[in-house]
Structures are given as C-alpha cells and as structure tokens.
PDB file of C-alpha atoms in Angstrom:
ATOM      1  CA  UNK A   1     -39.898 -12.650-174.259  1.00 53.00           C
ATOM      2  CA  UNK A   2     -37.934 -10.553-176.703  1.00 53.00           C
ATOM      3  CA  UNK A   3     -36.247 -13.784-178.507  1.00 54.00           C
ATOM      4  CA  UNK A   4     -39.743 -15.425-178.665  1.00 55.00           C
ATOM      5  CA  UNK A   5     -41.180 -12.361-180.401  1.00 56.00           C
ATOM      6  CA  UNK A   6     -38.105 -12.324-182.778  1.00 54.00           C
ATOM      7  CA  UNK A   7     -38.520 -15.974-183.685  1.00 57.00           C
ATOM      8  CA  UNK A   8     -42.256 -15.558-184.373  1.00 54.00           C
ATOM      9  CA  UNK A   9     -41.583 -12.574-186.552  1.00 54.00           C
ATOM     10  CA  UNK A  10     -38.791 -14.508-188.275  1.00 54.00           C
ATOM     11  CA  UNK A  11     -41.083 -17.528-188.868  1.00 54.00           C
ATOM     12  CA  UNK A  12     -43.803 -15.238-190.213  1.00 54.00           C
ATOM     13  CA  UNK A  13     -41.200 -13.724-192.586  1.00 54.00           C
ATOM     14  CA  UNK A  14     -40.224 -17.059-193.895  1.00 51.00           C
ATOM     15  CA  UNK A  15     -43.768 -18.050-194.338  1.00 52.00           C
ATOM     16  CA  UNK A  16     -44.398 -14.781-196.543  1.00 52.00           C
ATOM     17  CA  UNK A  17     -41.390 -15.514-198.407  1.00 54.00           C
ATOM     18  CA  UNK A  18     -42.537 -19.215-199.154  1.00 53.00           C
ATOM     19  CA  UNK A  19     -46.048 -18.101-200.010  1.00 55.00           C
ATOM     20  CA  UNK A  20     -45.780 -15.089-202.392  1.00 53.00           C
ATOM     21  CA  UNK A  21     -49.302 -15.554-203.448  1.00 53.00           C
ATOM     22  CA  UNK A  22     -50.345 -14.461-200.087  1.00 51.00           C
ATOM     23  CA  UNK A  23     -49.910 -10.646-200.652  1.00 50.00           C
ATOM     24  CA  UNK A  24     -51.384  -9.351-197.667  1.00 52.00           C
ATOM     25  CA  UNK A  25     -48.830 -11.514-195.479  1.00 51.00           C
ATOM     26  CA  UNK A  26     -45.653 -10.164-197.481  1.00 51.00           C
ATOM     27  CA  UNK A  27     -46.725  -6.542-196.878  1.00 52.00           C
ATOM     28  CA  UNK A  28     -46.898  -6.988-192.881  1.00 55.00           C
ATOM     29  CA  UNK A  29     -43.290  -8.385-192.553  1.00 58.00           C
ATOM     30  CA  UNK A  30     -41.484  -6.797-189.334  1.00 58.00           C
ATOM     31  CA  UNK A  31     -37.838  -6.206-189.498  1.00 60.00           C
ATOM     32  CA  UNK A  32     -35.780  -6.512-186.197  1.00 62.00           C
ATOM     33  CA  UNK A  33     -33.364  -3.775-185.689  1.00 67.00           C
ATOM     34  CA  UNK A  34     -31.796  -5.079-182.357  1.00 72.00           C
ATOM     35  CA  UNK A  35     -29.844  -8.201-181.554  1.00 85.00           C
ATOM     36  CA  UNK A  36     -30.006 -10.521-178.631  1.00 88.00           C
ATOM     37  CA  UNK A  37     -27.129  -8.648-177.182  1.00 89.00           C
ATOM     38  CA  UNK A  38     -28.771  -5.386-177.518  1.00 90.00           C
ATOM     39  CA  UNK A  39     -32.085  -6.703-175.882  1.00 90.00           C
ATOM     40  CA  UNK A  40     -30.080  -8.087-173.160  1.00 89.00           C
ATOM     41  CA  UNK A  41     -28.365  -4.829-172.496  1.00 91.00           C
ATOM     42  CA  UNK A  42     -31.225  -2.759-172.680  1.00 91.00           C
ATOM     43  CA  UNK A  43     -32.983  -5.032-170.073  1.00 88.00           C
ATOM     44  CA  UNK A  44     -30.187  -4.800-167.652  1.00 88.00           C
ATOM     45  CA  UNK A  45     -30.087  -1.106-167.991  1.00 91.00           C
ATOM     46  CA  UNK A  46     -33.624  -0.953-167.445  1.00 90.00           C
ATOM     47  CA  UNK A  47     -33.517  -3.094-164.320  1.00 86.00           C
ATOM     48  CA  UNK A  48     -30.466  -1.038-163.077  1.00 88.00           C
ATOM     49  CA  UNK A  49     -32.336   2.094-163.574  1.00 91.00           C
ATOM     50  CA  UNK A  50     -35.468   0.883-161.426  1.00 89.00           C
ATOM     51  CA  UNK A  51     -32.916  -0.293-158.698  1.00 85.00           C
ATOM     52  CA  UNK A  52     -34.202  -3.876-159.030  1.00 80.00           C
ATOM     53  CA  UNK A  53     -31.618  -6.444-157.457  1.00 74.00           C
ATOM     54  CA  UNK A  54     -30.258  -9.498-159.337  1.00 72.00           C
ATOM     55  CA  UNK A  55     -31.538 -12.803-158.652  1.00 72.00           C
ATOM     56  CA  UNK A  56     -30.627 -14.346-155.341  1.00 71.00           C
ATOM     57  CA  UNK A  57     -28.019 -17.027-155.370  1.00 72.00           C
ATOM     58  CA  UNK A  58     -26.894 -19.809-152.797  1.00 67.00           C
ATOM     59  CA  UNK A  59     -25.469 -17.188-150.572  1.00 72.00           C
ATOM     60  CA  UNK A  60     -29.230 -16.436-149.182  1.00 77.00           C
ATOM     61  CA  UNK A  61     -30.462 -19.723-148.627  1.00 81.00           C
ATOM     62  CA  UNK A  62     -30.045 -21.596-145.319  1.00 85.00           C
ATOM     63  CA  UNK A  63     -28.554 -24.974-145.950  1.00 89.00           C
ATOM     64  CA  UNK A  64     -31.136 -27.830-145.363  1.00 93.00           C
ATOM     65  CA  UNK A  65     -30.554 -31.301-144.771  1.00 95.00           C
ATOM     66  CA  UNK A  66     -32.244 -32.497-147.798  1.00 94.00           C
ATOM     67  CA  UNK A  67     -30.350 -30.313-150.187  1.00 93.00           C
ATOM     68  CA  UNK A  68     -26.775 -31.074-148.497  1.00 95.00           C
ATOM     69  CA  UNK A  69     -27.792 -34.636-148.681  1.00 97.00           C
ATOM     70  CA  UNK A  70     -28.692 -34.230-152.399  1.00 96.00           C
ATOM     71  CA  UNK A  71     -25.605 -32.403-153.077  1.00 95.00           C
ATOM     72  CA  UNK A  72     -23.494 -34.966-151.231  1.00 97.00           C
ATOM     73  CA  UNK A  73     -25.039 -37.887-153.018  1.00 98.00           C
ATOM     74  CA  UNK A  74     -24.159 -36.167-156.370  1.00 98.00           C
ATOM     75  CA  UNK A  75     -20.698 -35.499-155.123  1.00 97.00           C
ATOM     76  CA  UNK A  76     -20.113 -39.175-154.218  1.00 97.00           C
ATOM     77  CA  UNK A  77     -21.374 -40.345-157.264  1.00 97.00           C
ATOM     78  CA  UNK A  78     -19.247 -38.217-159.344  1.00 98.00           C
ATOM     79  CA  UNK A  79     -16.071 -39.002-156.985  1.00 97.00           C
ATOM     80  CA  UNK A  80     -16.697 -42.867-157.181  1.00 97.00           C
ATOM     81  CA  UNK A  81     -17.184 -42.856-160.863  1.00 97.00           C
ATOM     82  CA  UNK A  82     -13.914 -40.863-161.248  1.00 97.00           C
ATOM     83  CA  UNK A  83     -12.079 -43.010-158.962  1.00 96.00           C
ATOM     84  CA  UNK A  84     -13.141 -46.113-160.525  1.00 96.00           C
ATOM     85  CA  UNK A  85     -12.354 -45.201-164.116  1.00 97.00           C
ATOM     86  CA  UNK A  86      -9.154 -43.656-163.017  1.00 96.00           C
ATOM     87  CA  UNK A  87      -8.089 -46.907-161.019  1.00 94.00           C
ATOM     88  CA  UNK A  88      -9.067 -49.229-163.799  1.00 94.00           C
ATOM     89  CA  UNK A  89      -7.497 -47.324-166.639  1.00 95.00           C
ATOM     90  CA  UNK A  90      -4.422 -46.844-164.685  1.00 94.00           C
ATOM     91  CA  UNK A  91      -4.047 -50.586-163.880  1.00 92.00           C
ATOM     92  CA  UNK A  92      -4.634 -51.420-167.534  1.00 93.00           C
ATOM     93  CA  UNK A  93      -1.923 -49.066-168.758  1.00 94.00           C
ATOM     94  CA  UNK A  94       0.716 -49.820-166.250  1.00 92.00           C
ATOM     95  CA  UNK A  95       2.942 -52.748-166.332  1.00 92.00           C
ATOM     96  CA  UNK A  96       2.839 -55.728-163.623  1.00 89.00           C
ATOM     97  CA  UNK A  97      -0.230 -56.674-161.726  1.00 90.00           C
ATOM     98  CA  UNK A  98      -2.294 -55.361-158.850  1.00 88.00           C
ATOM     99  CA  UNK A  99      -0.354 -57.527-156.321  1.00 92.00           C
ATOM    100  CA  UNK A 100       2.911 -55.813-157.430  1.00 93.00           C
ATOM    101  CA  UNK A 101       1.389 -52.258-156.616  1.00 91.00           C
ATOM    102  CA  UNK A 102      -0.083 -53.826-153.543  1.00 89.00           C
ATOM    103  CA  UNK A 103       3.234 -54.806-152.147  1.00 92.00           C
ATOM    104  CA  UNK A 104       4.607 -51.423-153.064  1.00 92.00           C
ATOM    105  CA  UNK A 105       2.157 -49.761-151.156  1.00 88.00           C
ATOM    106  CA  UNK A 106       2.819 -52.064-148.070  1.00 88.00           C
ATOM    107  CA  UNK A 107       6.438 -51.179-148.368  1.00 93.00           C
ATOM    108  CA  UNK A 108       5.731 -47.693-147.644  1.00 91.00           C
ATOM    109  CA  UNK A 109       4.989 -48.729-144.028  1.00 88.00           C
ATOM    110  CA  UNK A 110       2.380 -46.166-143.336  1.00 89.00           C
ATOM    111  CA  UNK A 111       1.010 -46.179-139.832  1.00 89.00           C
ATOM    112  CA  UNK A 112      -2.167 -48.161-138.928  1.00 89.00           C
ATOM    113  CA  UNK A 113      -4.322 -44.868-138.612  1.00 90.00           C
ATOM    114  CA  UNK A 114      -3.423 -43.563-141.896  1.00 92.00           C
ATOM    115  CA  UNK A 115      -4.337 -46.798-143.547  1.00 91.00           C
ATOM    116  CA  UNK A 116      -7.698 -46.724-141.580  1.00 93.00           C
ATOM    117  CA  UNK A 117      -8.254 -43.213-142.616  1.00 95.00           C
ATOM    118  CA  UNK A 118      -7.690 -44.071-146.329  1.00 93.00           C
ATOM    119  CA  UNK A 119      -9.978 -47.086-146.039  1.00 95.00           C
ATOM    120  CA  UNK A 120     -12.488 -44.747-144.519  1.00 96.00           C
ATOM    121  CA  UNK A 121     -12.302 -42.314-147.270  1.00 95.00           C
ATOM    122  CA  UNK A 122     -13.197 -45.018-149.696  1.00 95.00           C
ATOM    123  CA  UNK A 123     -15.713 -46.910-147.596  1.00 97.00           C
ATOM    124  CA  UNK A 124     -17.818 -43.973-146.209  1.00 97.00           C
ATOM    125  CA  UNK A 125     -18.597 -42.543-149.819  1.00 97.00           C
ATOM    126  CA  UNK A 126     -19.479 -46.079-151.082  1.00 97.00           C
ATOM    127  CA  UNK A 127     -22.026 -46.850-148.163  1.00 98.00           C
ATOM    128  CA  UNK A 128     -23.489 -43.363-148.199  1.00 98.00           C
ATOM    129  CA  UNK A 129     -24.192 -43.412-151.773  1.00 98.00           C
ATOM    130  CA  UNK A 130     -25.565 -47.007-151.782  1.00 98.00           C
ATOM    131  CA  UNK A 131     -27.911 -46.191-148.729  1.00 98.00           C
ATOM    132  CA  UNK A 132     -28.967 -42.873-150.160  1.00 98.00           C
ATOM    133  CA  UNK A 133     -29.764 -44.451-153.436  1.00 97.00           C
ATOM    134  CA  UNK A 134     -31.992 -46.730-151.654  1.00 97.00           C
ATOM    135  CA  UNK A 135     -33.562 -43.710-150.031  1.00 97.00           C
ATOM    136  CA  UNK A 136     -34.227 -42.436-153.653  1.00 96.00           C
ATOM    137  CA  UNK A 137     -35.665 -45.774-154.563  1.00 97.00           C
ATOM    138  CA  UNK A 138     -38.347 -45.322-152.156  1.00 96.00           C
ATOM    139  CA  UNK A 139     -39.032 -42.063-153.060  1.00 95.00           C
ATOM    140  CA  UNK A 140     -39.559 -43.531-156.627  1.00 95.00           C
ATOM    141  CA  UNK A 141     -42.080 -45.720-155.349  1.00 96.00           C
ATOM    142  CA  UNK A 142     -44.050 -42.894-153.676  1.00 95.00           C
ATOM    143  CA  UNK A 143     -42.975 -43.321-150.136  1.00 95.00           C
ATOM    144  CA  UNK A 144     -41.413 -41.018-147.574  1.00 93.00           C
ATOM    145  CA  UNK A 145     -42.246 -37.464-149.083  1.00 93.00           C
ATOM    146  CA  UNK A 146     -43.892 -36.270-145.621  1.00 95.00           C
ATOM    147  CA  UNK A 147     -41.382 -33.688-144.010  1.00 95.00           C
ATOM    148  CA  UNK A 148     -41.039 -35.580-141.010  1.00 96.00           C
ATOM    149  CA  UNK A 149     -40.012 -38.771-142.973  1.00 96.00           C
ATOM    150  CA  UNK A 150     -37.846 -36.935-145.282  1.00 96.00           C
ATOM    151  CA  UNK A 151     -35.559 -35.795-142.066  1.00 97.00           C
ATOM    152  CA  UNK A 152     -36.048 -39.022-140.274  1.00 97.00           C
ATOM    153  CA  UNK A 153     -34.814 -40.855-143.622  1.00 97.00           C
ATOM    154  CA  UNK A 154     -31.924 -38.249-144.267  1.00 97.00           C
ATOM    155  CA  UNK A 155     -30.489 -38.619-140.635  1.00 98.00           C
ATOM    156  CA  UNK A 156     -30.805 -42.500-140.660  1.00 98.00           C
ATOM    157  CA  UNK A 157     -28.821 -42.636-143.984  1.00 98.00           C
ATOM    158  CA  UNK A 158     -26.325 -40.308-142.616  1.00 98.00           C
ATOM    159  CA  UNK A 159     -26.013 -42.359-139.150  1.00 98.00           C
ATOM    160  CA  UNK A 160     -25.981 -45.747-141.025  1.00 98.00           C
ATOM    161  CA  UNK A 161     -23.461 -44.604-143.672  1.00 98.00           C
ATOM    162  CA  UNK A 162     -21.053 -43.499-141.177  1.00 98.00           C
ATOM    163  CA  UNK A 163     -21.387 -46.618-138.801  1.00 98.00           C
ATOM    164  CA  UNK A 164     -21.225 -48.868-141.924  1.00 98.00           C
ATOM    165  CA  UNK A 165     -18.128 -46.952-143.192  1.00 97.00           C
ATOM    166  CA  UNK A 166     -16.515 -47.198-140.063  1.00 97.00           C
ATOM    167  CA  UNK A 167     -17.295 -50.922-139.825  1.00 97.00           C
ATOM    168  CA  UNK A 168     -15.971 -51.399-143.331  1.00 96.00           C
ATOM    169  CA  UNK A 169     -12.928 -49.661-142.778  1.00 95.00           C
ATOM    170  CA  UNK A 170     -12.055 -51.555-139.494  1.00 94.00           C
ATOM    171  CA  UNK A 171     -12.047 -54.918-141.508  1.00 91.00           C
TER     172      UNK A 171
END
C-alpha cells in the first residue's frame, strides 16, 4: 500500500513539474522521506509488536489428491523435458550413433530387474503426464469440476498410469 501511495505521489510530482502553469498543483507536492526497505522494516516491526504470525506455508496444509497430482504433473513435465533435451543434445554432440551406445549399455549386462525398473522409470512419467494432460483437456472443456468427479478422475489417472507404465516397461 505504501508503494502504491509513493508511486501515485511521484506521478503527481511529475505532473506538477511537467505543467508549471498549474501553480496550485506544484505547491501540493509530497516528498517521500522513507524508502521501500524502511517501509517494510516498519511493517515487520509493527506486526512483531502486535504478535501477528507470519503467513502460513505448505507445512500447515493437509496434502490432497488434487494438489499432489498437480505437483506431480508439473514435475513429470519438467523431468521429461529435461531428459529429452539432455538425450538429444548428448546424442548430437557425442561421436558415433545410437546403435553404438545401445551396444555399450547391453555390454554392461545389467540384470532384467534393473532393466525393467529403468524402463518403468521412463514409461510411468510419460503415461502419467499424457493421461493427466487428457484430464486437463476435459477440464478445459468444462467437464469434471464436481468434487466427486475430481477425485474419481484423479484416482483413475493414477491407476491407469501405473498399469500402462508397467505394461510399457514389460515390452
């Protein structure tokens, strides 16, 4: 609020300087004696003296399915984008072709369980992100905003993404 008042008074000062013919405006200039840091410090001291708590943060909220799915959707999107760019840039810079590096990974003779877990670690985020993205498209069309439908679609996306991720990893 103090910053708004300060900016309004400064615009008033600029108006008075730009139009000196308006003598009454020039005489009503308000000079600001405090900076933004001083205003903030005064605000914090006042709230501290009144024993007002700071605004609550994530630590007081109960995790909900909808918020966790939203966070996971953003996280999988960022992770998939990072993996795609890293893989693409790495393959374009390194000598040799994809078959060379695939043969190198096969020579490490990892067990089938580690290979399956690696494939699942790639397949699940893709399937979750696609299915949850379809859920968002339904929301964009105006469907599924009822609380019961929100939770039903959320659990459905979770179950289908796990099943499809495991199915893709089993290939």
